[in-house]
Amino acid sequence: MLQVDFTNLDAARVGPDRGVEWDRELAAFTPRLEAARDALWERAGAPEAMLGWVHLPEATDVLRSVQRFALSREDVTDVLVLGIGGSALGAKALDATLGGAGARLHFVDNVEPEPVAALFDRLDPRTTLVNVISKSGTTAETMAAFLLALDWLRRSLGDGWKRQVVVTTDPERGALRPFAERHGLASFTIPPDVGGRFSVFSPVGLVPLALAGVEVEALLTGARKANASARADVGENLPAQTALAQHLAWRKGQRISVLMPYSTRLALLPAWFVQLHAESLGKAYDRSGSRVHMGPTPLPAVGATDQHSQVQLFREGPFDKVVVFVRHREADRDLTLPAEEGLEELGYLFGKSLFQLLRAEAAATAHALAAARRPNYTIWIERPDAYHLGWLLQHLMWQTAFLGELWNVNAFDQPGVELGKRYTYALLGRPGYEELAEELARAGVKP
Ligand code: PA5
């Protein structure tokens, strides 16, 4: 079950009045949210709408082929995942929570030489599978890592390198697809109508996660629950509701959106969310071409750790944030705090469990923020397992799509990212980018 508690969103009120404003706003916005829901579902069939991610949880044929592939590669001890942005962050976050039963995943999503070299030093090419993931098949960071990985494999394995590579890319575009075909490499497809940051439930996320021993089927089952919720009436439609909460915050000037799971295991979830919201909603123009400069700034945090860091700012700093907690109701394992003679001052802890303490910390922080009129709400899941995380991630993708509708921005393009990529190509002398190279030279930009 995934539930949302909006009690503290109406943080200006305390006591029995709390929640009144939320109920009123939800009623007032229902027609707009219904229109957004209908528009999204109507467009979900059109390839150019880039809503293919909506259908990924139903793609059981893809799931089966991923599972078969993972089963056929039980010899693999380590997977070198070469990808960046949407081609890495989802699997990275989920592996941190759910991995451990299968191969170890190592993500190369930067081009700093030392960590990359250290991986090549440490890993055994005979038991390492290189999963290169790039929708465009051209991203410089990923392609650079792939060139190095190919060389590393070839030097140790000769022709045997081919068995140690699996490619995940567009069915047609880019350099990777023909390369995979030419060498007969194992490969998977990213559907053309699924953008990078919405691709975690395509082979982009499923292949490495299945190799890591994650229950990928449960991820998709959970994601289908989010789809069902996103179809429902507004009163039951949690993505529409959390989108509204974000919209109300934006309207009141709370333009920083903090995501704060109370779980170390979920510590990388905010990084995935940051990309999802930042790239989807940070836009200069709306869909009619008017200049809008929209987009809340997503900010990662983790509880209870950040109680001793950012929470001071959240509670007493500018009134510019909405804080979203992610909490789980059940611990898979718990530890009881033993009594200790000489430490009687800690008696309030004796006999309590660590999870009890975590829960108290989260509840206390949410209240401390509300009492200081800092809006916050809590997304509850039972436990951070594959089913609930599938639900949560798909929920957040839907929330993003709803916000795109409410703000009339295209949540599925990323012109700012593309421009950065083109400038990089120009700086490195890639043919076809001469004009940009001249612009950079005029501006005195050097690598
Ligand atoms: O969400 C996006 O579209 C981007 O973050 C991409 O995932 C990222 O730029 C990597 O692109 P590609 O998968 O084409 O290498």
Coordinates of N, CA and C in Angstrom, one line a residue, residues 45-196:
G45 N -1.3 6.9 -25.9 CA -1.1 6.0 -27.0 C -0.3 6.6 -28.2
A46 N -0.1 7.9 -28.1 CA 0.6 8.5 -29.3 C 2.1 8.6 -29.1
P47 N 2.9 8.0 -30.0 CA 4.3 7.8 -29.8 C 5.0 9.2 -29.5
E48 N 4.6 10.2 -30.2 CA 5.2 11.5 -30.1 C 5.0 12.2 -28.7
A49 N 4.1 11.6 -28.0 CA 3.8 12.2 -26.7 C 4.8 11.8 -25.6
M50 N 5.6 10.9 -25.9 CA 6.7 10.4 -25.0 C 6.1 9.9 -23.7
L51 N 5.0 9.3 -23.8 CA 4.3 8.7 -22.6 C 4.5 7.2 -22.6
G52 N 5.4 6.6 -23.3 CA 5.6 5.2 -23.4 C 5.8 4.6 -22.0
W53 N 6.4 5.3 -21.1 CA 6.7 4.8 -19.7 C 5.4 4.4 -19.0
V54 N 4.3 4.9 -19.4 CA 3.0 4.5 -18.8 C 2.8 3.0 -19.0
H55 N 3.2 2.5 -20.2 CA 2.9 1.1 -20.6 C 4.0 0.1 -20.1
L56 N 5.1 0.6 -19.7 CA 6.2 -0.3 -19.4 C 5.8 -1.3 -18.3
P57 N 5.1 -1.0 -17.3 CA 4.7 -2.0 -16.3 C 3.9 -3.2 -16.8
E58 N 3.3 -3.0 -18.0 CA 2.5 -4.0 -18.6 C 3.3 -4.9 -19.6
A59 N 4.6 -4.5 -19.8 CA 5.3 -5.1 -20.9 C 5.9 -6.5 -20.4
T60 N 5.1 -7.5 -20.3 CA 5.6 -8.7 -19.7 C 6.5 -9.5 -20.6
D61 N 6.4 -9.3 -21.9 CA 7.3 -9.9 -22.8 C 8.8 -9.4 -22.6
V62 N 8.9 -8.1 -22.4 CA 10.2 -7.5 -22.1 C 10.7 -8.1 -20.8
L63 N 9.8 -8.1 -19.8 CA 10.2 -8.6 -18.5 C 10.8 -10.0 -18.6
R64 N 10.0 -10.9 -19.4 CA 10.5 -12.3 -19.5 C 11.8 -12.4 -20.2
S65 N 12.0 -11.6 -21.2 CA 13.3 -11.7 -21.9 C 14.5 -11.2 -21.0
V66 N 14.2 -10.2 -20.2 CA 15.2 -9.7 -19.3 C 15.5 -10.8 -18.2
Q67 N 14.4 -11.4 -17.7 CA 14.6 -12.5 -16.7 C 15.4 -13.7 -17.3
R68 N 15.1 -14.0 -18.6 CA 15.8 -15.2 -19.2 C 17.3 -14.8 -19.4
F69 N 17.5 -13.6 -19.8 CA 18.9 -13.2 -19.9 C 19.7 -13.2 -18.6
A70 N 19.0 -12.7 -17.6 CA 19.7 -12.7 -16.2 C 20.0 -14.2 -15.8
L71 N 19.0 -15.0 -16.0 CA 19.2 -16.5 -15.7 C 20.4 -17.1 -16.4
S72 N 20.5 -16.7 -17.7 CA 21.5 -17.3 -18.5 C 22.9 -16.8 -18.2
R73 N 23.0 -15.7 -17.3 CA 24.3 -15.1 -17.0 C 24.5 -15.2 -15.5
E74 N 24.2 -16.4 -14.9 CA 24.5 -16.5 -13.5 C 26.0 -16.6 -13.1
D75 N 26.8 -16.8 -14.2 CA 28.2 -16.8 -14.0 C 28.8 -15.4 -13.7
V76 N 28.0 -14.4 -13.9 CA 28.5 -13.0 -13.8 C 28.5 -12.6 -12.3
T77 N 29.6 -12.1 -11.9 CA 29.7 -11.7 -10.5 C 29.6 -10.1 -10.3
D78 N 29.9 -9.4 -11.4 CA 29.9 -8.0 -11.4 C 29.4 -7.4 -12.7
V79 N 28.6 -6.3 -12.6 CA 28.1 -5.7 -13.8 C 28.7 -4.3 -13.8
L80 N 29.3 -3.9 -14.9 CA 29.8 -2.5 -15.0 C 28.7 -1.8 -15.8
V81 N 28.0 -0.9 -15.1 CA 26.9 -0.2 -15.8 C 27.4 1.1 -16.3
L82 N 27.4 1.2 -17.7 CA 27.9 2.5 -18.3 C 26.7 3.3 -18.8
G83 N 26.4 4.3 -18.1 CA 25.2 5.1 -18.5 C 25.2 6.4 -17.6
I84 N 24.5 7.4 -18.0 CA 24.5 8.6 -17.2 C 23.0 9.2 -17.2
G85 N 22.7 10.0 -16.2 CA 21.4 10.6 -16.1 C 20.3 9.5 -16.0
G86 N 19.3 9.6 -16.8 CA 18.2 8.7 -16.8 C 18.7 7.2 -17.1
S87 N 19.8 7.1 -17.7 CA 20.3 5.7 -18.0 C 21.1 5.1 -16.9
A88 N 21.1 5.8 -15.7 CA 21.8 5.2 -14.6 C 21.1 5.4 -13.2
L89 N 20.4 6.5 -13.1 CA 20.0 6.9 -11.7 C 18.9 6.0 -11.1
G90 N 18.0 5.5 -11.9 CA 17.0 4.6 -11.4 C 17.5 3.3 -10.9
A91 N 18.3 2.7 -11.7 CA 18.9 1.4 -11.3 C 19.8 1.6 -10.1
K92 N 20.5 2.7 -10.1 CA 21.5 3.0 -9.0 C 20.7 3.1 -7.7
A93 N 19.6 3.8 -7.7 CA 18.8 4.0 -6.5 C 18.2 2.7 -6.0
L94 N 17.7 1.9 -7.0 CA 17.0 0.7 -6.6 C 18.0 -0.4 -6.2
D95 N 19.1 -0.4 -6.9 CA 20.1 -1.4 -6.5 C 20.6 -1.1 -5.0
A96 N 20.7 0.2 -4.7 CA 21.2 0.5 -3.3 C 20.2 0.0 -2.3
T97 N 18.9 -0.1 -2.6 CA 17.9 -0.6 -1.7 C 17.7 -2.1 -1.8
L98 N 17.7 -2.6 -3.0 CA 17.2 -4.0 -3.2 C 18.2 -4.9 -3.7
G99 N 19.4 -4.4 -4.1 CA 20.4 -5.3 -4.6 C 21.0 -6.2 -3.6
G100 N 21.9 -7.1 -4.0 CA 22.7 -7.9 -3.0 C 22.5 -9.3 -3.2
A101 N 21.4 -9.8 -3.8 CA 21.2 -11.2 -4.0 C 21.9 -11.8 -5.2
G102 N 22.3 -10.9 -6.1 CA 22.9 -11.4 -7.4 C 24.3 -10.7 -7.6
A103 N 24.5 -10.3 -8.8 CA 25.8 -9.7 -9.2 C 25.9 -8.3 -8.5
R104 N 27.1 -7.9 -8.3 CA 27.4 -6.5 -7.8 C 27.3 -5.5 -8.9
L105 N 26.6 -4.4 -8.7 CA 26.6 -3.4 -9.8 C 27.6 -2.3 -9.5
H106 N 28.3 -1.8 -10.5 CA 29.2 -0.7 -10.4 C 28.8 0.3 -11.5
F107 N 28.5 1.5 -11.1 CA 28.0 2.5 -12.1 C 29.1 3.4 -12.5
V108 N 29.3 3.5 -13.8 CA 30.2 4.6 -14.3 C 29.4 5.6 -14.9
D109 N 29.1 6.7 -14.1 CA 28.3 7.8 -14.6 C 29.0 9.1 -14.5
N110 N 30.3 9.0 -14.6 CA 31.1 10.2 -14.6 C 32.4 9.9 -15.4
V111 N 33.1 10.9 -15.7 CA 34.3 10.6 -16.5 C 35.6 11.0 -15.8
E112 N 35.5 11.0 -14.5 CA 36.7 11.3 -13.7 C 37.6 10.0 -13.8
P113 N 38.9 10.2 -14.3 CA 39.6 9.0 -14.6 C 39.9 8.1 -13.4
E114 N 40.2 8.7 -12.3 CA 40.7 7.8 -11.2 C 39.7 6.7 -10.8
P115 N 38.5 7.1 -10.5 CA 37.5 6.0 -10.1 C 37.3 5.0 -11.2
V116 N 37.3 5.4 -12.5 CA 37.1 4.5 -13.6 C 38.3 3.5 -13.7
A117 N 39.5 4.1 -13.6 CA 40.7 3.2 -13.6 C 40.7 2.2 -12.4
A118 N 40.2 2.7 -11.3 CA 40.2 1.8 -10.1 C 39.3 0.7 -10.3
L119 N 38.2 0.9 -11.0 CA 37.2 -0.2 -11.3 C 37.9 -1.2 -12.2
F120 N 38.5 -0.7 -13.3 CA 39.2 -1.7 -14.2 C 40.3 -2.5 -13.5
D121 N 41.0 -1.8 -12.5 CA 42.0 -2.5 -11.7 C 41.4 -3.6 -10.9
R122 N 40.2 -3.3 -10.4 CA 39.6 -4.2 -9.3 C 38.8 -5.4 -9.9
L123 N 38.2 -5.1 -11.1 CA 37.2 -6.2 -11.6 C 37.9 -7.2 -12.4
D124 N 37.3 -8.4 -12.5 CA 37.8 -9.5 -13.3 C 37.0 -9.5 -14.6
P125 N 37.7 -9.3 -15.7 CA 36.9 -9.2 -17.0 C 36.2 -10.5 -17.3
R126 N 36.7 -11.6 -16.8 CA 36.1 -12.9 -17.1 C 34.7 -13.1 -16.5
T127 N 34.5 -12.4 -15.4 CA 33.2 -12.6 -14.7 C 32.4 -11.2 -14.6
T128 N 32.9 -10.3 -15.3 CA 32.2 -8.9 -15.3 C 31.5 -8.8 -16.6
L129 N 30.2 -8.3 -16.5 CA 29.5 -8.0 -17.7 C 29.4 -6.5 -17.8
V130 N 29.7 -6.0 -19.0 CA 29.6 -4.6 -19.3 C 28.2 -4.3 -19.9
N131 N 27.4 -3.5 -19.2 CA 26.1 -3.2 -19.7 C 26.1 -1.7 -20.1
V132 N 26.3 -1.4 -21.4 CA 26.3 0.0 -21.8 C 24.9 0.4 -22.2
I133 N 24.5 1.5 -21.6 CA 23.1 2.0 -21.7 C 23.1 3.4 -22.2
S134 N 22.6 3.6 -23.4 CA 22.4 5.0 -23.9 C 21.3 5.0 -24.9
K135 N 20.3 5.8 -24.6 CA 19.1 5.8 -25.5 C 19.6 6.4 -26.8
S136 N 20.3 7.5 -26.8 CA 20.8 8.2 -28.0 C 21.9 7.4 -28.7
G137 N 22.6 6.6 -27.8 CA 23.8 5.9 -28.4 C 24.9 6.9 -28.7
T138 N 24.9 8.1 -28.2 CA 25.9 9.1 -28.6 C 26.5 9.8 -27.4
T139 N 25.9 9.7 -26.2 CA 26.4 10.5 -25.1 C 27.8 10.3 -24.8
A140 N 28.6 11.5 -24.8 CA 30.0 11.4 -24.7 C 30.6 10.6 -23.5
E141 N 30.0 10.9 -22.3 CA 30.5 10.2 -21.1 C 30.3 8.7 -21.2
T142 N 29.2 8.3 -21.7 CA 28.9 6.8 -21.7 C 29.8 6.2 -22.8
M143 N 29.9 6.9 -23.9 CA 30.6 6.3 -25.1 C 32.1 6.2 -24.7
A144 N 32.6 7.2 -24.0 CA 34.0 7.2 -23.6 C 34.3 6.0 -22.6
A145 N 33.4 5.8 -21.7 CA 33.5 4.7 -20.8 C 33.5 3.4 -21.6
F146 N 32.6 3.3 -22.6 CA 32.5 2.1 -23.4 C 33.7 1.8 -24.2
L147 N 34.3 2.8 -24.7 CA 35.6 2.6 -25.5 C 36.6 2.0 -24.5
L148 N 36.7 2.5 -23.3 CA 37.7 2.0 -22.4 C 37.3 0.6 -22.0
A149 N 36.1 0.3 -21.8 CA 35.7 -1.0 -21.3 C 35.9 -2.1 -22.4
L150 N 35.7 -1.7 -23.7 CA 35.9 -2.6 -24.8 C 37.4 -2.9 -24.8
D151 N 38.2 -1.9 -24.7 CA 39.7 -2.2 -24.7 C 40.1 -3.1 -23.6
W152 N 39.5 -2.8 -22.4 CA 39.9 -3.6 -21.2 C 39.5 -5.1 -21.4
L153 N 38.3 -5.3 -21.9 CA 37.8 -6.6 -22.2 C 38.7 -7.3 -23.2
R154 N 38.9 -6.6 -24.3 CA 39.6 -7.3 -25.4 C 41.1 -7.7 -25.0
R155 N 41.7 -6.8 -24.2 CA 43.1 -7.1 -23.8 C 43.1 -8.4 -23.0
S156 N 42.1 -8.7 -22.2 CA 42.1 -9.9 -21.4 C 41.5 -11.1 -22.1
L157 N 40.5 -10.8 -22.9 CA 39.7 -12.0 -23.4 C 39.7 -12.2 -24.9
G158 N 40.4 -11.3 -25.6 CA 40.4 -11.5 -27.0 C 39.0 -11.4 -27.6
D159 N 38.7 -12.4 -28.4 CA 37.4 -12.4 -29.1 C 36.3 -12.7 -28.1
G160 N 36.7 -13.2 -26.9 CA 35.7 -13.6 -25.8 C 35.0 -12.3 -25.3
W161 N 35.5 -11.1 -25.7 CA 34.9 -9.9 -25.1 C 33.4 -9.8 -25.4
K162 N 33.0 -10.4 -26.6 CA 31.6 -10.2 -27.0 C 30.6 -10.8 -26.1
R163 N 31.0 -11.8 -25.4 CA 30.0 -12.4 -24.5 C 29.9 -11.6 -23.2
Q164 N 30.8 -10.7 -23.0 CA 30.8 -9.9 -21.8 C 30.2 -8.5 -21.9
V165 N 29.5 -8.3 -23.0 CA 28.8 -7.0 -23.3 C 27.4 -7.2 -23.5
V166 N 26.6 -6.3 -22.9 CA 25.1 -6.3 -23.3 C 24.8 -4.8 -23.5
V167 N 24.1 -4.5 -24.6 CA 23.9 -3.2 -25.0 C 22.4 -2.8 -24.8
T168 N 22.1 -1.7 -24.3 CA 20.7 -1.2 -24.1 C 20.6 0.1 -24.8
T169 N 19.8 0.2 -25.9 CA 19.8 1.4 -26.7 C 18.5 1.5 -27.5
D170 N 18.4 2.6 -28.2 CA 17.3 2.8 -29.1 C 17.2 1.7 -30.2
P171 N 16.1 1.4 -30.7 CA 16.0 0.3 -31.7 C 16.7 0.7 -33.0
E172 N 16.8 2.0 -33.3 CA 17.5 2.4 -34.5 C 18.5 3.5 -34.4
R173 N 18.3 4.5 -33.6 CA 19.1 5.7 -33.6 C 20.5 5.4 -32.9
G174 N 21.5 6.2 -33.3 CA 22.8 6.1 -32.5 C 23.7 5.1 -33.0
A175 N 24.9 5.1 -32.4 CA 26.0 4.3 -32.9 C 26.0 2.9 -32.2
L176 N 25.2 2.7 -31.1 CA 25.3 1.4 -30.4 C 24.6 0.3 -31.1
R177 N 23.4 0.6 -31.7 CA 22.6 -0.4 -32.3 C 23.3 -1.1 -33.4
P178 N 23.9 -0.4 -34.4 CA 24.6 -1.1 -35.5 C 25.9 -1.8 -34.9
F179 N 26.5 -1.3 -33.9 CA 27.7 -1.9 -33.3 C 27.3 -3.3 -32.7
A180 N 26.1 -3.3 -32.0 CA 25.7 -4.5 -31.4 C 25.4 -5.5 -32.4
E181 N 24.7 -5.1 -33.5 CA 24.4 -6.0 -34.6 C 25.6 -6.5 -35.3
R182 N 26.6 -5.7 -35.6 CA 27.8 -6.1 -36.3 C 28.5 -7.2 -35.5
H183 N 28.5 -7.1 -34.2 CA 29.3 -8.0 -33.4 C 28.5 -9.1 -32.8
G184 N 27.2 -9.1 -33.1 CA 26.3 -10.1 -32.5 C 26.2 -10.1 -31.0
L185 N 26.2 -8.8 -30.4 CA 26.1 -8.7 -29.0 C 24.7 -8.9 -28.5
A186 N 24.6 -9.3 -27.2 CA 23.3 -9.3 -26.6 C 22.8 -7.9 -26.5
S187 N 21.5 -7.6 -26.7 CA 21.0 -6.3 -26.7 C 19.6 -6.2 -26.3
F188 N 19.2 -5.0 -25.7 CA 17.9 -4.7 -25.4 C 17.5 -3.3 -25.9
T189 N 16.2 -3.1 -26.0 CA 15.7 -1.9 -26.6 C 15.1 -0.9 -25.6
I190 N 15.4 0.3 -25.8 CA 14.7 1.4 -25.1 C 13.6 1.9 -26.0
P191 N 12.3 1.8 -25.7 CA 11.3 2.2 -26.6 C 11.5 3.7 -27.0
P192 N 11.4 4.0 -28.3 CA 11.6 5.4 -28.7 C 10.7 6.4 -27.9
D193 N 9.5 6.0 -27.5 CA 8.7 7.0 -26.8 C 8.8 7.0 -25.3
V194 N 10.0 6.5 -24.8 CA 10.3 6.6 -23.4 C 11.6 7.4 -23.2
G195 N 11.5 8.5 -22.5 CA 12.7 9.3 -22.2 C 13.5 8.8 -21.1
G196 N 14.8 9.2 -21.1 CA 15.8 8.6 -20.2 C 15.3 8.6 -18.7

